[in-house]
Every structure is written in structure tokens, then in C-alpha cells.
Short mmCIF file of C-alpha atoms and ligand atoms in Angstrom, two decimals:
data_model
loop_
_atom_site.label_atom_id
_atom_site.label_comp_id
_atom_site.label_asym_id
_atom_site.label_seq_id
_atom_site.Cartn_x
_atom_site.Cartn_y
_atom_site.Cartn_z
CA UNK A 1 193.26 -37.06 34.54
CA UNK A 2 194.86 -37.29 31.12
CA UNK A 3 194.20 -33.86 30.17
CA UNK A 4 195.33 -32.71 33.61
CA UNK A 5 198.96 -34.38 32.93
CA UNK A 6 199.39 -33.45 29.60
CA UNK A 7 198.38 -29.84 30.49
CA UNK A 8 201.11 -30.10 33.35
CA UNK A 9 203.44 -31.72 30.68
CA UNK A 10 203.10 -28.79 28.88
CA UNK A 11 203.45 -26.17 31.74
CA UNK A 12 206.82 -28.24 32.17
CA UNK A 13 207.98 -27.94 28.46
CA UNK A 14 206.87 -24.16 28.25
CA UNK A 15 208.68 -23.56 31.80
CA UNK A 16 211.88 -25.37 30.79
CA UNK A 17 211.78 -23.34 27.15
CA UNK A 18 211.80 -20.43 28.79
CA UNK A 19 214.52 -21.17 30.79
CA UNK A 20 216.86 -22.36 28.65
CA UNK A 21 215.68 -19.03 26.47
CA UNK A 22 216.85 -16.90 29.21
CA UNK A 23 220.18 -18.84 29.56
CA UNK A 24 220.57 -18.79 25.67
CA UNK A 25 219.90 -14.76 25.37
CA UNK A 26 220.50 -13.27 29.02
CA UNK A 27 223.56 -15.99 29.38
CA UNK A 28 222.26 -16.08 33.06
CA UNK A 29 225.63 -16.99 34.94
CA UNK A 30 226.47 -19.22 37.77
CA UNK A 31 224.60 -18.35 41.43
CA UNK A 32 228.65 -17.79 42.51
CA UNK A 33 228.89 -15.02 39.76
CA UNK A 34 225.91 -13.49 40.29
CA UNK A 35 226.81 -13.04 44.61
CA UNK A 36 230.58 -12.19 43.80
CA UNK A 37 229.91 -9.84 40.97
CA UNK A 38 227.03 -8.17 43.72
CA UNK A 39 229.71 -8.33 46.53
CA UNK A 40 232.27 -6.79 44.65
CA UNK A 41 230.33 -3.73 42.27
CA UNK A 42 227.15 -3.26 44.79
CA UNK A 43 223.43 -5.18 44.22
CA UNK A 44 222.53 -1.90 42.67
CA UNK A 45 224.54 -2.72 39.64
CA UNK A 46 224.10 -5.78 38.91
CA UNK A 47 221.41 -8.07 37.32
CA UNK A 48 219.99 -10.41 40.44
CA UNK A 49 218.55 -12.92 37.63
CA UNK A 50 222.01 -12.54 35.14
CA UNK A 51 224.52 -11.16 37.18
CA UNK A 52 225.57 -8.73 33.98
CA UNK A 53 226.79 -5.43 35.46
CA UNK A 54 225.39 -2.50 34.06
CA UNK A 55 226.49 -1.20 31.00
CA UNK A 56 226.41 2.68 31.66
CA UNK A 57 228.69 2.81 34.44
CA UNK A 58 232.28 1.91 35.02
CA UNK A 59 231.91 0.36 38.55
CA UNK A 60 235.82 -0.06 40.26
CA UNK A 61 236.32 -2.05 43.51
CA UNK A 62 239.56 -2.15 45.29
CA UNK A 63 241.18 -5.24 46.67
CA UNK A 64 243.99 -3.96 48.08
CA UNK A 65 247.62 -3.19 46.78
CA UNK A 66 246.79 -2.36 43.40
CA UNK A 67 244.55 -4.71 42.75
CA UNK A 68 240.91 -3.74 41.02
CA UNK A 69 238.78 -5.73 39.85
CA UNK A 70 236.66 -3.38 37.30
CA UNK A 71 233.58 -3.68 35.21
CA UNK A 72 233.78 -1.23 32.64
CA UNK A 73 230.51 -0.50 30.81
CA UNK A 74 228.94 -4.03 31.43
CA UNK A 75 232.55 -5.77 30.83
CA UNK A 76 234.59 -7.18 34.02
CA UNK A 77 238.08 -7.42 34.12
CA UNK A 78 241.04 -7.06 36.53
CA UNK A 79 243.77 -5.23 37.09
CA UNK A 80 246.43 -7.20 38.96
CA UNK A 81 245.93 -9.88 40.46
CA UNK A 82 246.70 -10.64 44.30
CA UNK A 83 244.40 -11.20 47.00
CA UNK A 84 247.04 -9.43 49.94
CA UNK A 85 247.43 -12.16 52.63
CA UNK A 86 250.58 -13.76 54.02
CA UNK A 87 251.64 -11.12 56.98
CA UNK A 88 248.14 -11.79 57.72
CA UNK A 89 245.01 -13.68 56.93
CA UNK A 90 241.38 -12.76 56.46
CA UNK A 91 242.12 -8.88 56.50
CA UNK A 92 240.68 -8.28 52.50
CA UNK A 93 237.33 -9.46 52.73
CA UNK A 94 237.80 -11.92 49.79
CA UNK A 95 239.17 -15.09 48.26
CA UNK A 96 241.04 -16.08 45.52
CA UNK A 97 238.01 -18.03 44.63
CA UNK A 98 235.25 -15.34 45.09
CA UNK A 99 237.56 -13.18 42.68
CA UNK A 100 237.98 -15.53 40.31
CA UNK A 101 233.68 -16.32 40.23
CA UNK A 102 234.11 -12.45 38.94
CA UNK A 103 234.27 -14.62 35.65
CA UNK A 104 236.82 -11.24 34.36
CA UNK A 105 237.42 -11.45 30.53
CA UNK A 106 241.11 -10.14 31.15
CA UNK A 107 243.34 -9.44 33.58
CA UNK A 108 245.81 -6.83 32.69
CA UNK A 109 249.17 -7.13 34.94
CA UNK A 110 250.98 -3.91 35.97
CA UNK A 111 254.23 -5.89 37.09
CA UNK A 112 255.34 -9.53 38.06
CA UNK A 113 256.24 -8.55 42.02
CA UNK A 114 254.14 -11.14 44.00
CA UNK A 115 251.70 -7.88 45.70
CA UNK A 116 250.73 -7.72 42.20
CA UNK A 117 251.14 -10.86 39.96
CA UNK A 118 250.95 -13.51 42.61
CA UNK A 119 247.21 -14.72 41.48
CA UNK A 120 247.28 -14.69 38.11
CA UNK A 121 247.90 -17.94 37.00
CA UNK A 122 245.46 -19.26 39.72
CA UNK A 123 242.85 -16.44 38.99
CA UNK A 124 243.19 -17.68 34.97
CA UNK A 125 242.75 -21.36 35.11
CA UNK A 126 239.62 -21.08 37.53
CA UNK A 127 238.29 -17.89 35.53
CA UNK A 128 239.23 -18.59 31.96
CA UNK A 129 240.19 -14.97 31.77
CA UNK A 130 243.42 -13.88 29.36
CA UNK A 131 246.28 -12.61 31.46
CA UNK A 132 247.39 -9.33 29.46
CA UNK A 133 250.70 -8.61 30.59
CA UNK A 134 254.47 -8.28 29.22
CA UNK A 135 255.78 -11.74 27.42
CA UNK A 136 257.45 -12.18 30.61
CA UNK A 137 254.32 -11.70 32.72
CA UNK A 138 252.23 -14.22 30.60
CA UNK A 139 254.72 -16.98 31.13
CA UNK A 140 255.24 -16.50 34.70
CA UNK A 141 251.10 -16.53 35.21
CA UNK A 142 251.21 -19.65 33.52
CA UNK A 143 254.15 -21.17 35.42
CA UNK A 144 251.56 -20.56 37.92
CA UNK A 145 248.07 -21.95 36.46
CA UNK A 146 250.44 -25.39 35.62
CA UNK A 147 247.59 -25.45 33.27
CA UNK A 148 247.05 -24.32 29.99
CA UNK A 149 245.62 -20.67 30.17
CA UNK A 150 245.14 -18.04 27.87
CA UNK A 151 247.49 -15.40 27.54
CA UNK A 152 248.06 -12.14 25.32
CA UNK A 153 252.02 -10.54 25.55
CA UNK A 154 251.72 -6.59 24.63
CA UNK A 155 255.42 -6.19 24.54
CA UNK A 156 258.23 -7.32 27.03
CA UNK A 157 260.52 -6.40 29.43
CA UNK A 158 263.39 -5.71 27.19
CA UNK A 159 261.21 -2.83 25.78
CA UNK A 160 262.84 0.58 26.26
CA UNK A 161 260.77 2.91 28.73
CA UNK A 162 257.82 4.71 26.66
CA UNK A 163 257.52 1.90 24.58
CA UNK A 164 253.51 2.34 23.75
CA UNK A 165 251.35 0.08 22.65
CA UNK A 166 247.51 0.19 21.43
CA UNK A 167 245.09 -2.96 21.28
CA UNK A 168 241.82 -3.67 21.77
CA UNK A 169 240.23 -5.72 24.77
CA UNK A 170 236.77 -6.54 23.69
CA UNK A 171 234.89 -2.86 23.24
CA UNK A 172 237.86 -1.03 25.17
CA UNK A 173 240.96 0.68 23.47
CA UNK A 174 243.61 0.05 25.75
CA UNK A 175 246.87 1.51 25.84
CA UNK A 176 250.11 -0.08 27.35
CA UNK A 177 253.47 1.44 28.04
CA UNK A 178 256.41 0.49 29.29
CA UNK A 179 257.41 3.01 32.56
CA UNK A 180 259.85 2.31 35.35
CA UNK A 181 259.80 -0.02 38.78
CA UNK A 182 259.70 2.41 41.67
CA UNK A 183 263.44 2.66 42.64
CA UNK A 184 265.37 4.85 45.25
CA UNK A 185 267.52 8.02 44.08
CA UNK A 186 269.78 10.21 45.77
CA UNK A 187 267.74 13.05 47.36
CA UNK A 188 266.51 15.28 44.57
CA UNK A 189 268.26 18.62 45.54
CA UNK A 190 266.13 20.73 43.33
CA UNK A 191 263.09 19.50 44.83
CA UNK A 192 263.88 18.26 48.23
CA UNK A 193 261.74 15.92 49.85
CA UNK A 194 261.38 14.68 53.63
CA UNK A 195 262.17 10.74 53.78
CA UNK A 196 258.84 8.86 54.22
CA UNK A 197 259.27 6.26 55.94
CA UNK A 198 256.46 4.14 57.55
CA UNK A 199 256.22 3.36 61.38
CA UNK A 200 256.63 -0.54 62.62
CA UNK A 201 252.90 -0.99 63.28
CA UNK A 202 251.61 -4.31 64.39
CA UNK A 203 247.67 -3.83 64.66
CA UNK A 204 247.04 -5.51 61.63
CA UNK A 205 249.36 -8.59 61.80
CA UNK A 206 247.84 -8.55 65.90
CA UNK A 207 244.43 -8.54 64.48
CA UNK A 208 244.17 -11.02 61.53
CA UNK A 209 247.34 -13.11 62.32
CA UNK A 210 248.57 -15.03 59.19
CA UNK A 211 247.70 -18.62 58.23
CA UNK A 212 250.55 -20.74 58.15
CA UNK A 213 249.39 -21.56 54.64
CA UNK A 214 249.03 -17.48 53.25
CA UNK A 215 252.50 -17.14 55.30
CA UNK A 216 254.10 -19.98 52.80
CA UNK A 217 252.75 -18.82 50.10
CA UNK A 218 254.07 -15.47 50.38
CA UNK A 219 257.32 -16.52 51.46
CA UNK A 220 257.41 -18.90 48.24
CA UNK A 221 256.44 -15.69 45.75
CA UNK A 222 258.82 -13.13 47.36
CA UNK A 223 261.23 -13.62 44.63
CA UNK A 224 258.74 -13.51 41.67
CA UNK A 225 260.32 -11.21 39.00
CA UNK A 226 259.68 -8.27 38.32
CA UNK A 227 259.14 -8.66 34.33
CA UNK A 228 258.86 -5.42 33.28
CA UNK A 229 256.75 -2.77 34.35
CA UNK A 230 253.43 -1.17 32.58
CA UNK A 231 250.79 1.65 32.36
CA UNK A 232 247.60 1.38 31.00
CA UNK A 233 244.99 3.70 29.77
CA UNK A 234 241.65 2.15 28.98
CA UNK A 235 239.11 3.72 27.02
CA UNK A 236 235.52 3.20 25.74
CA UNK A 237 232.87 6.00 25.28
CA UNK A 238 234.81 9.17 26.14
CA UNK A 239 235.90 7.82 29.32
CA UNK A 240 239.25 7.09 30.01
CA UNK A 241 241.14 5.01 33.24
CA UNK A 242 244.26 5.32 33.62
CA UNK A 243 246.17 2.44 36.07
CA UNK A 244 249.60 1.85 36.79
CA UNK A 245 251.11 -0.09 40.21
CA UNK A 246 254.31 1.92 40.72
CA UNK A 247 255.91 5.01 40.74
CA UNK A 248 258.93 5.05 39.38
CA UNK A 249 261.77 8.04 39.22
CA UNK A 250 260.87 9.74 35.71
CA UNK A 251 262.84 12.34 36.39
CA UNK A 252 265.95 10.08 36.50
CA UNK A 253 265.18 7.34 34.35
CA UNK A 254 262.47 8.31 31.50
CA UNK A 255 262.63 11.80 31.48
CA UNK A 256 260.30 11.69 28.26
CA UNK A 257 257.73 9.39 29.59
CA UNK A 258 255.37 12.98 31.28
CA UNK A 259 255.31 14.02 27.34
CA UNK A 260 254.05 10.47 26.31
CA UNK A 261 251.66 10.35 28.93
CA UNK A 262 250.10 13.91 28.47
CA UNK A 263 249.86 12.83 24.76
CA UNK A 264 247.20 10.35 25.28
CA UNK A 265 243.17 11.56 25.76
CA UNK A 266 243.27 13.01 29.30
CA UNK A 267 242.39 10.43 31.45
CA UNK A 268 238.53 11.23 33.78
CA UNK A 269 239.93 8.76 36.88
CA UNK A 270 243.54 7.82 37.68
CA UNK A 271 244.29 5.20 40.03
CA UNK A 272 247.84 5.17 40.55
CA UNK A 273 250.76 3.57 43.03
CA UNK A 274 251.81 6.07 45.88
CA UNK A 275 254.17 3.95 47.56
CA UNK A 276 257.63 2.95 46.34
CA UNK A 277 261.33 2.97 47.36
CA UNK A 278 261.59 6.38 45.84
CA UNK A 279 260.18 7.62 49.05
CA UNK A 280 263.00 6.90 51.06
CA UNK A 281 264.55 9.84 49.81
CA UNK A 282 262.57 11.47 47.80
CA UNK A 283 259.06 11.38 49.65
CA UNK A 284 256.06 11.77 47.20
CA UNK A 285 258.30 13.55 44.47
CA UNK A 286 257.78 10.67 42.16
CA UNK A 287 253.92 10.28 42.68
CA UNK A 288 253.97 14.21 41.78
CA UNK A 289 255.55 13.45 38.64
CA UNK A 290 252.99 10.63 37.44
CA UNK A 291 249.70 13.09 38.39
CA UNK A 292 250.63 15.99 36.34
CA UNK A 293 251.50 13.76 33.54
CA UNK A 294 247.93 12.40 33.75
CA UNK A 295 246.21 15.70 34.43
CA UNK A 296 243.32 13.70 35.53
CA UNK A 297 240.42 15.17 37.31
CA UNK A 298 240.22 12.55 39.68
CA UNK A 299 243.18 10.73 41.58
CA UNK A 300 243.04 7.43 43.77
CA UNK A 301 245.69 6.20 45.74
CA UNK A 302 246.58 2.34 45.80
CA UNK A 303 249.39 0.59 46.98
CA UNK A 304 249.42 2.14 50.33
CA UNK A 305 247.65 0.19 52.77
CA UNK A 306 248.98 -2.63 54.93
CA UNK A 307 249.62 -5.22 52.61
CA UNK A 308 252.73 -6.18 53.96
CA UNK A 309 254.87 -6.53 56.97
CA UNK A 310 255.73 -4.12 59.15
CA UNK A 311 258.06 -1.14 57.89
CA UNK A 312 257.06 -2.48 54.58
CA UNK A 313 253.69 -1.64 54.87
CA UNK A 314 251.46 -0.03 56.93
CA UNK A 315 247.75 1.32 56.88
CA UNK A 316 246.71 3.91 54.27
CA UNK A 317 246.67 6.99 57.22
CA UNK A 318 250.31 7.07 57.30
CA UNK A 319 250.28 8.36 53.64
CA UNK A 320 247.50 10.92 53.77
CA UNK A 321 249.56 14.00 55.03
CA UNK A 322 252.40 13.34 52.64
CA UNK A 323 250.18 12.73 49.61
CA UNK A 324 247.84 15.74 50.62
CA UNK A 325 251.09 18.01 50.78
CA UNK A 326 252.37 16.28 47.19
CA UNK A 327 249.29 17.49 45.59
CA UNK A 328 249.40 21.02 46.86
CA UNK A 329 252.20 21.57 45.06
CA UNK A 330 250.32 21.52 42.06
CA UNK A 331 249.51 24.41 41.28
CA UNK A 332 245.65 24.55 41.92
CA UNK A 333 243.97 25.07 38.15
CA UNK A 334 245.79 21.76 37.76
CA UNK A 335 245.50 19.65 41.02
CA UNK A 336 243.07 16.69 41.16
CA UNK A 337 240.71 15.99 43.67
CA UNK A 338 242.04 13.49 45.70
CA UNK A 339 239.46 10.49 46.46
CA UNK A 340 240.76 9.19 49.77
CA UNK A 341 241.13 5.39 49.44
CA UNK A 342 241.85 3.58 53.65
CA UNK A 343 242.05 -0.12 54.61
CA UNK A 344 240.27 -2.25 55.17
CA UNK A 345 237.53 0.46 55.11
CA UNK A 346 237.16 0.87 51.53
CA UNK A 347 237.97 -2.63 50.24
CA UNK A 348 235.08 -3.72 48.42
CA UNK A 349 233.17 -0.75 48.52
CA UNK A 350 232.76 -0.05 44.90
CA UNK A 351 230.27 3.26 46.00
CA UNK A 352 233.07 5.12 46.16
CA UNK A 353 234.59 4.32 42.68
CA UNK A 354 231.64 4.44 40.25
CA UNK A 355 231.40 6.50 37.28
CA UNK A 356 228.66 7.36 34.84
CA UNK A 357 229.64 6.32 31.04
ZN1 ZN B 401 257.20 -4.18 42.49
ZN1 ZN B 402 254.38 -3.47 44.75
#
């Protein structure tokens, strides 16, 4: 009997060792990591028993507007920060919470507009992630947390356009520079343009009617500023991402910015912002302008599915012919490939966006 309990005393000690041995070198993470981090990059990539993400890939997974969240060789992070809801409810198949289990080390911030910044502060305090932003960005996000979070202010919006600036975010070199908000021109005359403007469509709102709650909310953040706007490339290994969430009018308003842009190592993947008030008048001129600075052999649409109201917003098919015809002026040796990007379809569906390092 004694010999039987100490042996099972033992088993105990030995199974409890190893344990906290795999917590101490594997740094297992919470069950609610592990399932949102498999959600969100696919069970394929991640660690059941850790929930680390594997470390030759750079796995990206849309969650609507411009909002990514992105694990980039092992490392998770997101860019922007707003979980689209308040013209409806339920229609991104996530929470605020579930993003935040991500446990992201950083979450860079293209702009301070509420369908991009709106979740920072919340998505900070309940991650412990650094919100990477303009000074203005960082204070707004933690206006927000009305906790103490960590922030990390990579310029501000007083910065003139093409102001550039290189950091580090744990293995990743990371540029950030300052471009323009997407703003509405007179119609270009040496490059005219159809006006693209989206049809009223109700299906959405009709389907996944809002909360009262995500209506409020929204309603509350409408005003959030805009705090300058930036453009990251992110780099590690020989890959390079390159992210921004609008499209402003370079041609007008940083006519030097294309030079700046091609100057950096040519991006493999750019995810960029196809809809902005520049389309009014201009159609896709402006997301033209943006690609063949890049020169990327990839391109992905964001900001173009129904995160909105209607006329603001509508779903990602309504872009597809003008976008298509945008890129076919480029003249072919330097045209991406376009990878299509639809809501809801491809929310969450990190398949589509996953790259070998
Ligand atoms: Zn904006
Ligand atoms: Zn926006």
C-alpha cells in the first residue's frame, strides 16, 4: 500500500514537472488562444498543444475593412483594429474578445477613423499588445482602454506626407510613412475616370440587423479623428507586406510619395484600401497610383465590403469590375495578380492569404 502511494506520488510529481516544463519552454497559452489563433490562421498552422503559429509562413486573415490580424513567421500582430458592426450585427464572424485572445504583440494603426481605430484601446487592455500608431493614434487608443496600455508613437500627424520612418517590431523591420486620407478631387482630365458610386443595398443590414448596442457604439465613434494617416512595409526574411487603409490622391497632394514607395524592397503581397472619396470622381485612379508604386506581385483589396451603411458601403462585388478595369491599365509586364478578396465569404479564411517565408 505504501509503496503503491508513494509510486503514485511520484507519477504525480513527474506528471506535474513535466507540465510546468512544457509551460516554462513551449509557453503553452490559454485554451482561448489556442481556438482563436486556430479560428483565425487555420488548425493547420497552429500548435494544438501551444497554440504558436508556425514560423515559416506568414499566415494573413481578414476581418473586414482593413482590418488583419497577421502572424508573420510565428509572430501575431494586427493591423487595425475594428471588428465592423454597428449597421449590423453578427455579419464578421468574430468578437472583439476572440480577437483580442489572438494575444497580438502589436497592433499597428493605419488611421484613427472608427472602421479602423475603433478597437484599439479595447483590443490593448484585454491583449496587452502595443498600439503602434501616430502620437495622435496612441493617445486616442488609450482614451479608449481608460486603462493604462502600452503604446509606441512612430511620428505624428503634423508630419509632412513621405515622412518615413524605420523601427523594429520584435524580428520584423517595419517601415512607416506618412501618405494622405483618401479625399475627393475634381475629375482628373488627363486620366478621366467614371464616378463609382455604390448602389443603396440593404441585404446585409436585412440579414444581420444591428444590435442596439453595436448601433451606439458606432454612432458614438463616428467622429473619431482621423490622426494622421500611415503606410507600412513589414519585413523579415526576404519577404515583404506592404499595408495601408486608404487611398489617397498622390497625384494632387504627394506627388513624390510613388518615388518613396518604389524606393523601399519591392514588396511580395500588398494589401491595400480600394475604396475612398476619391472615387466619386475619380473612380479607381487613386488605387492605380498606390499599385504601381508598390510593384508588388500580389495585390489584395480591403476596405470594400459592406462595412457600413448603405451608399457608404456595400458588398465587395460592386468593386470587382472597376478594380479589374484599374489594373488593366497597367501595362501587363507590370500588373499584379489580383487575389479577389468578397464578404463575408473570405472573412476568416486565412487559406487564401498564406505565404511561404
Ligand atoms: Zn478614414
Ligand atoms: Zn475607412
Amino acid at each position: 500500500m505504501t509503496s503503491m502511494t508513494r509510486r503514485g506520488v511520484l507519477a504525480g510529481a513527474v506528471a506535474s514537472a513535466a507540465a510546468v516544463g512544457l509551460a516554462g519552454t513551449a509557453a503553452a497559452l490559454p485554451p482561448a488562444t489556442i481556438a482563436a489563433r486556430r479560428k483565425f490562421f487555420g488548425s493547420r498552422n497552429v500548435d494544438p498543444r501551444t497554440g504558436r503559429v508556425r514560423a515559416d509562413r506568414v499566415v494573413i486573415s481578414w476581418f473586414g475593412c482593413t482590418s488583419y490580424a497577421v502572424a508573420f513567421a510565428g509572430r501575431v500582430m494586427l493591423l487595425d483594429a475594428w471588428v465592423p458592426r454597428g449597421a449590423h450585427s453578427g455579419y464578421v464572424p468574430t468578437t472583439v474578445a476572440e480577437v483580442a485572445a489572438l494575444r497580438p504583440f502589436a497592433i499597428f494603426i493605419g488611421h484613427g477613423h472608427f472602421d479602423h481605430a475603433r478597437d484599439a484601446g479595447d483590443l490593448a487592455r484585454l491583449s496587452g499588445a502595443t498600439v503602434v500608431g501616430t502620437a495622435e493614434h496612441c493617445a486616442q487608443a488609450a482614451r479608449q482602454a481608460g486603462a493604462p496600455i502600452r503604446t509606441r508613437a512612430v511620428g505624428a500627424e503634423s508630419d509632412p506626407y513621405g515622412t518615413h520612418r524605420r523601427f523594429r517590431a520584435r524580428k520584423l523591420r517595419v517601415s512607416a510613412i506618412r501618405h494622405p486620407h483618401s479625399a475627393i478631387k475634381a475629375p482628373d482630365v488627363t486620366d478621366p475616370h467614371a464616378p463609382l458610386v455604390p448602389l443603396p443595398d440593404l441585404s446585409t443590414n436585412l440579414a444581420h440587423p444591428p444590435s442596439l448596442c453595436d448601433l451606439l457604439d458606432t454612432v458614438g465613434h463616428a467622429g473619431d479623428a482621423e490622426g494622421g494617416v500611415l503606410l507600412y512595409q513589414f519585413r523579415f526574411r526576404g519577404f515583404r507586406l506592404l499595408w495601408h487603409d486608404s487611398v489617397g490622391p498622390l497625384i494632387e497632394d504627394a506627388p513624390t510619395l510613388p518615388a518613396l514607395i518604389r524606393s523601399l524592397p519591392r514588396s511580395d503581397v500588398h494589401l491595400g484600401a480600394v475604396q475612398g472619396f476619391g472615387q466619386l470622381t475619380n473612380g479607381m485612379r487613386d488605387v492605380r497610383s498606390y499599385v504601381q508604386a508598390a510593384r508588388a506581385p500580389l495585390f489584395v483589396p480591403g476596405h470594400h465590403d459592406d462595412w457600413g451603411v448603405p451608399v457608404v458601403s456595400t458588398q465587395a462585388g460592386g468593386y470587382r469590375a472597376a478594380l479589374e478595369a484599374e489594373l488593366a491599365r497597367i501595362p501587363a509586364a507590370d500588373r499584379p495578380r489580383l487575389r479577389w478578396m468578397e464578404d463575408p465569404a473570405h472573412y476568416l479564411r486565412p487559406r487564401r492569404l498564406t505565404f511561404r517565408l
